[in-house]
């Protein structure tokens, strides 16, 4: 059988002790910007002065402090809204934007098209290609996705950002699925902006963040002056409360994913041909099956307690392990994997449950059963 998983290059994960240190540092940042009673009260509206709720402005200050950035803005529209807000703030129609040569995440593609940008591709996996593009002087801005667009992507975000900075090209980074999961996100590595969903960080639905330079963030605030577009104070506090526990939670999740990948590679589950860790989109386990059962596996796994589809890809709603197809961008790059490979995210579960669900689901499909034991 010629279909195989490509070699993957997972991003570095934060360990549990490192995650604990991050949690404590986040609370130190919170104490610098909040007085005690303010953590239990929230305002709303276009408040004179900040032009947004004062509570929201305080949470933004905490985020900027925590990520070592000049400023931060909370926006509506989750990660997509954050990316759109950042790109809209700094680019005009027909501007050239340097991007990686790979299938673009669908909502990002809509944003690029809607803004009328001229996206110019270079393979970031080969440092010579972005270097040549940057040397042309044709670009003011580059856009980089932190996690993998293609399963075989291997570029180092820090190296890409350094090359852009040396060429005088500013950068916006899509840090969805990466913020707080990796040791350093885009803005911590020198990007002008990191954009990410706070719904994916157990925050409220529809809230995203742009963290970066003061001039870029000021433009985001300027463009978002409408009262209906504000992230209200109670939403901002909900964001902050969620962020206090997610570093440790994801460090544990990364640890479990590594254990699952190792056990599957060791042959613990019949019907699994190979397994690999990958950041596609979230950090997950890619599983290639011995038979083309990938399209049927999510429903079979759901009968044993798995989630058959995502809500926000690590939102507060997701507790059961997720058994799901590969991402749309991964399948656009490797369509033959659609029948053979799935991704598994442990979410809050341990490795024993994940392995057991996979074993039972494959046994059901092997028998052609309806899911009953």
Short mmCIF file of C-alpha atoms in Angstrom, two decimals:
data_model
loop_
_atom_site.label_atom_id
_atom_site.label_comp_id
_atom_site.label_asym_id
_atom_site.label_seq_id
_atom_site.Cartn_x
_atom_site.Cartn_y
_atom_site.Cartn_z
CA UNK A 1 0.00 0.00 0.00
CA UNK A 2 1.66 3.22 -1.17
CA UNK A 3 -0.22 5.68 1.05
CA UNK A 4 1.86 6.62 4.06
CA UNK A 5 1.99 9.46 6.55
CA UNK A 6 4.63 12.02 5.66
CA UNK A 7 7.42 12.69 8.09
CA UNK A 8 6.09 15.23 10.57
CA UNK A 9 7.90 17.95 12.51
CA UNK A 10 5.89 18.63 15.68
CA UNK A 11 6.38 21.96 17.39
CA UNK A 12 8.04 21.89 20.82
CA UNK A 13 5.58 21.43 23.66
CA UNK A 14 5.51 23.07 27.08
CA UNK A 15 6.20 20.71 29.98
CA UNK A 16 4.04 20.57 33.10
CA UNK A 17 6.63 22.38 35.29
CA UNK A 18 7.00 25.07 32.61
CA UNK A 19 3.23 25.38 32.40
CA UNK A 20 2.98 25.87 36.16
CA UNK A 21 5.54 28.66 35.95
CA UNK A 22 3.47 30.27 33.18
CA UNK A 23 0.31 30.06 35.27
CA UNK A 24 2.02 31.75 38.18
CA UNK A 25 3.49 34.44 35.90
CA UNK A 26 0.05 35.15 34.42
CA UNK A 27 -1.30 35.81 37.91
CA UNK A 28 1.66 38.09 38.63
CA UNK A 29 0.76 40.07 35.51
CA UNK A 30 -2.87 40.14 36.61
CA UNK A 31 -1.94 41.55 40.01
CA UNK A 32 -0.05 44.38 38.31
CA UNK A 33 -3.12 45.53 36.37
CA UNK A 34 -6.08 44.65 38.61
CA UNK A 35 -7.02 45.62 42.12
CA UNK A 36 -8.82 42.79 43.90
CA UNK A 37 -12.43 44.03 43.65
CA UNK A 38 -12.01 44.70 39.92
CA UNK A 39 -11.76 40.96 39.32
CA UNK A 40 -15.42 40.62 40.36
CA UNK A 41 -16.91 43.58 38.48
CA UNK A 42 -17.22 44.32 34.77
CA UNK A 43 -18.34 47.30 32.72
CA UNK A 44 -19.62 47.59 29.16
CA UNK A 45 -19.77 49.96 26.22
CA UNK A 46 -17.67 52.59 24.50
CA UNK A 47 -16.32 54.10 27.72
CA UNK A 48 -14.98 57.65 27.27
CA UNK A 49 -11.22 57.56 27.30
CA UNK A 50 -10.29 54.00 26.35
CA UNK A 51 -13.19 53.76 23.87
CA UNK A 52 -13.97 50.30 25.19
CA UNK A 53 -14.84 48.79 28.59
CA UNK A 54 -12.22 49.55 31.23
CA UNK A 55 -12.27 45.90 32.27
CA UNK A 56 -11.45 44.88 28.70
CA UNK A 57 -8.58 47.37 28.62
CA UNK A 58 -7.18 45.90 31.85
CA UNK A 59 -7.30 42.34 30.49
CA UNK A 60 -5.59 43.57 27.31
CA UNK A 61 -2.85 45.07 29.48
CA UNK A 62 -2.41 41.73 31.25
CA UNK A 63 -2.07 39.92 27.91
CA UNK A 64 0.48 42.42 26.60
CA UNK A 65 2.45 42.12 29.84
CA UNK A 66 2.33 38.33 29.80
CA UNK A 67 3.48 38.00 26.17
CA UNK A 68 6.10 40.74 26.48
CA UNK A 69 4.34 42.88 23.87
CA UNK A 70 3.66 46.60 23.66
CA UNK A 71 -0.12 46.26 23.47
CA UNK A 72 -3.04 43.91 22.94
CA UNK A 73 -6.60 44.10 21.63
CA UNK A 74 -9.51 41.80 22.28
CA UNK A 75 -11.76 41.46 19.24
CA UNK A 76 -14.90 39.66 18.18
CA UNK A 77 -14.70 36.87 15.61
CA UNK A 78 -12.28 34.56 17.47
CA UNK A 79 -9.05 33.68 15.66
CA UNK A 80 -10.41 34.54 12.22
CA UNK A 81 -11.55 37.94 13.50
CA UNK A 82 -8.13 38.59 15.06
CA UNK A 83 -6.29 37.79 11.82
CA UNK A 84 -8.72 39.88 9.83
CA UNK A 85 -8.41 42.81 12.24
CA UNK A 86 -4.61 42.76 12.11
CA UNK A 87 -4.35 42.48 8.33
CA UNK A 88 -7.04 45.09 7.78
CA UNK A 89 -5.20 47.48 10.08
CA UNK A 90 -1.94 47.41 8.13
CA UNK A 91 -2.70 46.51 4.51
CA UNK A 92 -4.59 48.02 1.61
CA UNK A 93 -6.20 46.37 -1.40
CA UNK A 94 -3.65 45.21 -3.97
CA UNK A 95 -0.80 45.17 -1.43
CA UNK A 96 1.60 42.25 -1.77
CA UNK A 97 1.69 39.84 1.17
CA UNK A 98 4.34 37.15 1.48
CA UNK A 99 2.91 33.80 2.61
CA UNK A 100 4.00 30.15 2.79
CA UNK A 101 3.42 27.94 -0.24
CA UNK A 102 0.75 25.61 1.12
CA UNK A 103 -3.03 25.31 1.23
CA UNK A 104 -4.27 28.33 3.19
CA UNK A 105 -6.66 27.79 6.08
CA UNK A 106 -10.12 28.34 4.61
CA UNK A 107 -11.25 31.36 6.62
CA UNK A 108 -7.86 33.00 6.14
CA UNK A 109 -8.17 32.49 2.39
CA UNK A 110 -11.54 34.29 2.52
CA UNK A 111 -9.89 37.17 4.39
CA UNK A 112 -7.07 37.51 1.86
CA UNK A 113 -9.55 37.48 -1.01
CA UNK A 114 -11.94 39.88 0.68
CA UNK A 115 -9.17 42.40 1.36
CA UNK A 116 -8.02 42.20 -2.25
CA UNK A 117 -4.46 41.32 -1.26
CA UNK A 118 -1.93 39.89 -3.67
CA UNK A 119 -0.62 36.86 -1.80
CA UNK A 120 2.81 35.80 -3.09
CA UNK A 121 4.01 32.35 -2.07
CA UNK A 122 7.44 31.10 -1.06
CA UNK A 123 8.25 27.73 0.46
CA UNK A 124 9.26 28.60 4.02
CA UNK A 125 10.67 25.07 4.44
CA UNK A 126 13.49 26.11 2.08
CA UNK A 127 15.14 29.24 3.55
CA UNK A 128 16.43 30.22 0.12
CA UNK A 129 12.93 30.89 -1.21
CA UNK A 130 11.77 33.47 1.38
CA UNK A 131 15.26 35.01 1.29
CA UNK A 132 14.94 35.55 -2.46
CA UNK A 133 11.42 36.96 -2.11
CA UNK A 134 12.45 39.28 0.72
CA UNK A 135 15.45 40.54 -1.25
CA UNK A 136 13.12 41.75 -4.02
CA UNK A 137 11.89 44.66 -1.90
CA UNK A 138 8.32 43.94 -3.03
CA UNK A 139 6.89 43.37 0.44
CA UNK A 140 6.06 45.46 3.48
CA UNK A 141 4.36 42.59 5.34
CA UNK A 142 4.54 38.81 5.59
CA UNK A 143 1.98 36.44 7.09
CA UNK A 144 3.09 33.21 8.77
CA UNK A 145 1.01 30.40 10.26
CA UNK A 146 2.72 29.02 13.36
CA UNK A 147 1.28 25.51 13.23
CA UNK A 148 1.62 23.30 10.18
CA UNK A 149 -0.37 23.97 7.01
CA UNK A 150 1.10 20.88 5.36
CA UNK A 151 1.78 17.76 7.40
CA UNK A 152 5.41 17.76 6.24
CA UNK A 153 6.08 21.44 7.03
CA UNK A 154 9.34 21.87 8.92
CA UNK A 155 10.13 25.58 8.95
CA UNK A 156 11.23 27.26 12.14
CA UNK A 157 9.01 30.26 12.87
CA UNK A 158 11.77 32.17 14.64
CA UNK A 159 14.09 31.81 11.66
CA UNK A 160 11.40 33.04 9.24
CA UNK A 161 10.66 36.06 11.43
CA UNK A 162 14.36 36.89 11.78
CA UNK A 163 14.78 36.84 8.00
CA UNK A 164 11.78 39.11 7.55
CA UNK A 165 12.98 41.55 10.19
CA UNK A 166 16.45 41.71 8.61
CA UNK A 167 14.80 42.64 5.30
CA UNK A 168 12.65 45.35 6.91
CA UNK A 169 9.47 43.33 6.37
CA UNK A 170 6.95 43.33 9.21
CA UNK A 171 5.05 40.19 10.21
CA UNK A 172 1.64 38.98 11.33
CA UNK A 173 1.56 35.47 12.80
CA UNK A 174 -1.43 33.16 13.03
CA UNK A 175 -0.86 31.68 16.48
CA UNK A 176 -4.09 29.68 16.60
CA UNK A 177 -3.41 26.25 18.12
CA UNK A 178 0.02 27.50 19.25
CA UNK A 179 -0.45 30.26 21.83
CA UNK A 180 0.28 28.92 25.33
CA UNK A 181 0.99 25.46 23.88
CA UNK A 182 4.50 26.19 22.62
CA UNK A 183 7.40 27.81 24.50
CA UNK A 184 7.21 31.03 22.48
CA UNK A 185 4.52 32.36 20.17
CA UNK A 186 5.05 34.74 17.27
CA UNK A 187 5.18 38.03 19.14
CA UNK A 188 7.61 36.53 21.66
CA UNK A 189 9.84 35.58 18.72
CA UNK A 190 9.80 39.09 17.27
CA UNK A 191 6.63 39.26 15.16
CA UNK A 192 4.70 42.52 14.96
CA UNK A 193 1.50 40.71 15.87
CA UNK A 194 0.27 37.37 17.15
CA UNK A 195 -3.36 36.60 16.36
CA UNK A 196 -5.26 33.80 18.07
CA UNK A 197 -8.64 32.60 19.25
CA UNK A 198 -9.45 32.75 22.93
CA UNK A 199 -12.34 30.36 22.35
CA UNK A 200 -9.61 27.78 21.66
CA UNK A 201 -8.15 28.72 25.05
CA UNK A 202 -11.35 27.90 26.96
CA UNK A 203 -12.56 31.50 26.76
CA UNK A 204 -16.01 32.65 25.65
CA UNK A 205 -17.34 32.05 22.17
CA UNK A 206 -16.21 34.44 19.48
CA UNK A 207 -13.41 36.28 21.28
CA UNK A 208 -9.95 36.63 19.75
CA UNK A 209 -6.76 38.54 20.52
CA UNK A 210 -4.24 40.61 18.61
CA UNK A 211 -1.05 41.00 20.65
CA UNK A 212 1.78 43.05 19.22
CA UNK A 213 3.29 46.44 18.53
CA UNK A 214 1.62 49.59 19.80
CA UNK A 215 1.06 51.09 16.35
CA UNK A 216 -0.63 47.99 14.93
CA UNK A 217 -2.83 47.45 17.98
CA UNK A 218 -3.80 51.12 18.04
CA UNK A 219 -5.08 50.76 14.48
CA UNK A 220 -7.09 47.69 15.49
CA UNK A 221 -8.71 49.70 18.29
CA UNK A 222 -9.34 52.62 15.93
CA UNK A 223 -11.04 50.40 13.38
CA UNK A 224 -13.13 48.69 16.08
CA UNK A 225 -14.68 51.80 17.59
CA UNK A 226 -18.31 50.65 17.14
CA UNK A 227 -20.02 49.70 20.38
CA UNK A 228 -21.37 46.50 18.86
CA UNK A 229 -17.87 45.33 18.04
CA UNK A 230 -16.46 45.62 21.55
CA UNK A 231 -15.50 42.70 23.72
CA UNK A 232 -17.49 43.56 26.83
CA UNK A 233 -16.03 43.51 30.30
CA UNK A 234 -17.68 40.29 31.42
CA UNK A 235 -16.29 38.53 28.33
CA UNK A 236 -12.82 39.85 29.03
CA UNK A 237 -12.91 38.58 32.61
CA UNK A 238 -14.09 35.22 31.30
CA UNK A 239 -11.01 35.17 29.05
CA UNK A 240 -8.70 35.90 31.96
CA UNK A 241 -10.24 33.24 34.20
CA UNK A 242 -9.87 30.63 31.47
CA UNK A 243 -6.23 31.47 30.78
CA UNK A 244 -5.24 30.79 34.38
CA UNK A 245 -5.62 27.03 33.95
CA UNK A 246 -5.05 26.25 30.29
CA UNK A 247 -1.21 26.11 30.29
CA UNK A 248 -1.16 23.16 32.68
CA UNK A 249 -4.13 21.51 30.98
CA UNK A 250 -2.42 21.59 27.59
CA UNK A 251 0.90 20.45 28.94
CA UNK A 252 -0.88 17.36 30.27
CA UNK A 253 -2.70 16.93 26.95
CA UNK A 254 0.59 17.09 25.02
CA UNK A 255 2.05 14.49 27.36
CA UNK A 256 -0.91 12.17 26.79
CA UNK A 257 -0.71 12.61 23.01
CA UNK A 258 2.94 11.59 23.04
CA UNK A 259 2.09 8.49 25.08
CA UNK A 260 -0.73 7.53 22.68
CA UNK A 261 1.54 7.93 19.66
CA UNK A 262 4.18 5.78 21.30
CA UNK A 263 1.76 3.01 22.24
CA UNK A 264 0.21 2.91 18.77
CA UNK A 265 3.63 2.85 17.13
CA UNK A 266 4.51 -0.10 19.38
CA UNK A 267 1.58 -2.04 17.86
CA UNK A 268 -0.82 -1.99 20.79
CA UNK A 269 -3.94 -1.65 18.60
CA UNK A 270 -4.58 -4.07 15.72
CA UNK A 271 -5.52 -2.28 12.54
CA UNK A 272 -3.16 0.68 13.06
CA UNK A 273 -0.44 0.84 10.43
CA UNK A 274 1.46 3.84 11.77
CA UNK A 275 1.08 6.82 14.09
CA UNK A 276 2.84 10.14 14.46
CA UNK A 277 2.63 13.32 16.52
CA UNK A 278 1.87 16.43 14.50
CA UNK A 279 0.65 20.01 14.82
CA UNK A 280 -2.15 19.69 12.31
CA UNK A 281 -3.84 22.05 13.30
CA UNK A 282 -3.76 21.41 17.04
CA UNK A 283 -1.12 19.09 18.47
CA UNK A 284 -2.60 15.65 17.82
CA UNK A 285 -1.87 12.05 16.91
CA UNK A 286 -2.10 11.17 13.22
CA UNK A 287 -3.15 7.56 12.72
CA UNK A 288 -2.89 5.69 9.43
CA UNK A 289 -5.11 2.64 9.37
CA UNK A 290 -4.29 -0.69 7.82
CA UNK A 291 -7.57 -0.58 5.90
CA UNK A 292 -9.37 2.41 4.30
CA UNK A 293 -11.76 2.95 7.21
CA UNK A 294 -10.92 6.56 8.07
CA UNK A 295 -14.24 8.03 6.94
CA UNK A 296 -16.20 5.60 9.12
CA UNK A 297 -13.96 5.70 12.20
CA UNK A 298 -15.24 8.94 13.86
CA UNK A 299 -18.81 7.65 14.06
CA UNK A 300 -17.65 4.25 15.31
CA UNK A 301 -15.48 5.89 17.98
CA UNK A 302 -18.38 8.15 19.02
CA UNK A 303 -20.38 5.07 19.99
CA UNK A 304 -17.70 4.40 22.61
CA UNK A 305 -17.61 7.94 24.01
CA UNK A 306 -15.38 9.92 21.63
CA UNK A 307 -16.29 13.29 20.18
CA UNK A 308 -16.91 12.86 16.43
CA UNK A 309 -16.32 16.51 15.49
CA UNK A 310 -14.78 19.64 17.06
CA UNK A 311 -16.55 22.59 18.62
CA UNK A 312 -13.64 25.01 18.81
CA UNK A 313 -10.71 22.61 18.73
CA UNK A 314 -9.94 22.71 22.46
CA UNK A 315 -12.84 24.88 23.53
CA UNK A 316 -14.42 24.64 26.97
CA UNK A 317 -17.06 22.30 25.51
CA UNK A 318 -14.59 19.61 24.51
CA UNK A 319 -13.69 17.06 27.15
CA UNK A 320 -13.89 13.67 25.38
CA UNK A 321 -11.11 12.60 23.02
CA UNK A 322 -11.70 13.79 19.46
CA UNK A 323 -11.56 11.27 16.58
CA UNK A 324 -11.81 13.27 13.36
CA UNK A 325 -10.70 13.58 9.76
CA UNK A 326 -7.51 15.40 8.85
CA UNK A 327 -7.77 19.16 8.49
CA UNK A 328 -9.00 20.63 5.23
CA UNK A 329 -5.59 22.15 4.46
CA UNK A 330 -3.84 18.83 5.15
CA UNK A 331 -6.25 16.97 2.87
CA UNK A 332 -5.87 19.60 0.16
CA UNK A 333 -2.16 18.84 0.22
CA UNK A 334 -2.51 15.04 0.59
CA UNK A 335 -6.02 14.02 -0.57
CA UNK A 336 -5.21 10.29 -0.70
CA UNK A 337 -5.03 10.23 3.10
CA UNK A 338 -8.78 10.91 3.39
CA UNK A 339 -9.64 7.19 3.41
CA UNK A 340 -6.65 6.05 5.42
CA UNK A 341 -5.80 8.56 8.14
CA UNK A 342 -7.52 10.28 11.06
CA UNK A 343 -6.36 12.64 13.77
CA UNK A 344 -6.93 11.99 17.44
CA UNK A 345 -6.79 14.65 20.13
CA UNK A 346 -6.95 13.30 23.72
CA UNK A 347 -8.57 16.50 25.07
CA UNK A 348 -9.02 15.84 28.83
CA UNK A 349 -8.74 12.04 28.60
CA UNK A 350 -5.86 9.77 29.51
CA UNK A 351 -4.02 7.51 27.10
CA UNK A 352 -5.80 4.36 28.31
CA UNK A 353 -9.22 5.67 27.27
CA UNK A 354 -7.99 6.92 23.89
CA UNK A 355 -6.35 3.60 23.05
CA UNK A 356 -9.37 1.63 24.26
CA UNK A 357 -11.82 3.65 22.16
CA UNK A 358 -9.66 3.21 19.08
CA UNK A 359 -9.32 -0.54 19.65
CA UNK A 360 -13.06 -1.03 20.13
CA UNK A 361 -14.04 1.18 17.18
CA UNK A 362 -11.68 -0.65 14.83
CA UNK A 363 -12.96 -3.98 16.10
CA UNK A 364 -16.54 -2.86 15.36
CA UNK A 365 -15.61 -1.78 11.84
CA UNK A 366 -13.68 -4.98 11.29
CA UNK A 367 -16.75 -7.03 12.17
CA UNK A 368 -19.03 -4.78 10.17
CA UNK A 369 -21.02 -4.46 13.38
CA UNK A 370 -23.41 -1.70 14.34
CA UNK A 371 -21.26 -0.68 17.29
CA UNK A 372 -22.70 -3.12 19.86
CA UNK A 373 -20.28 -5.21 21.91
#
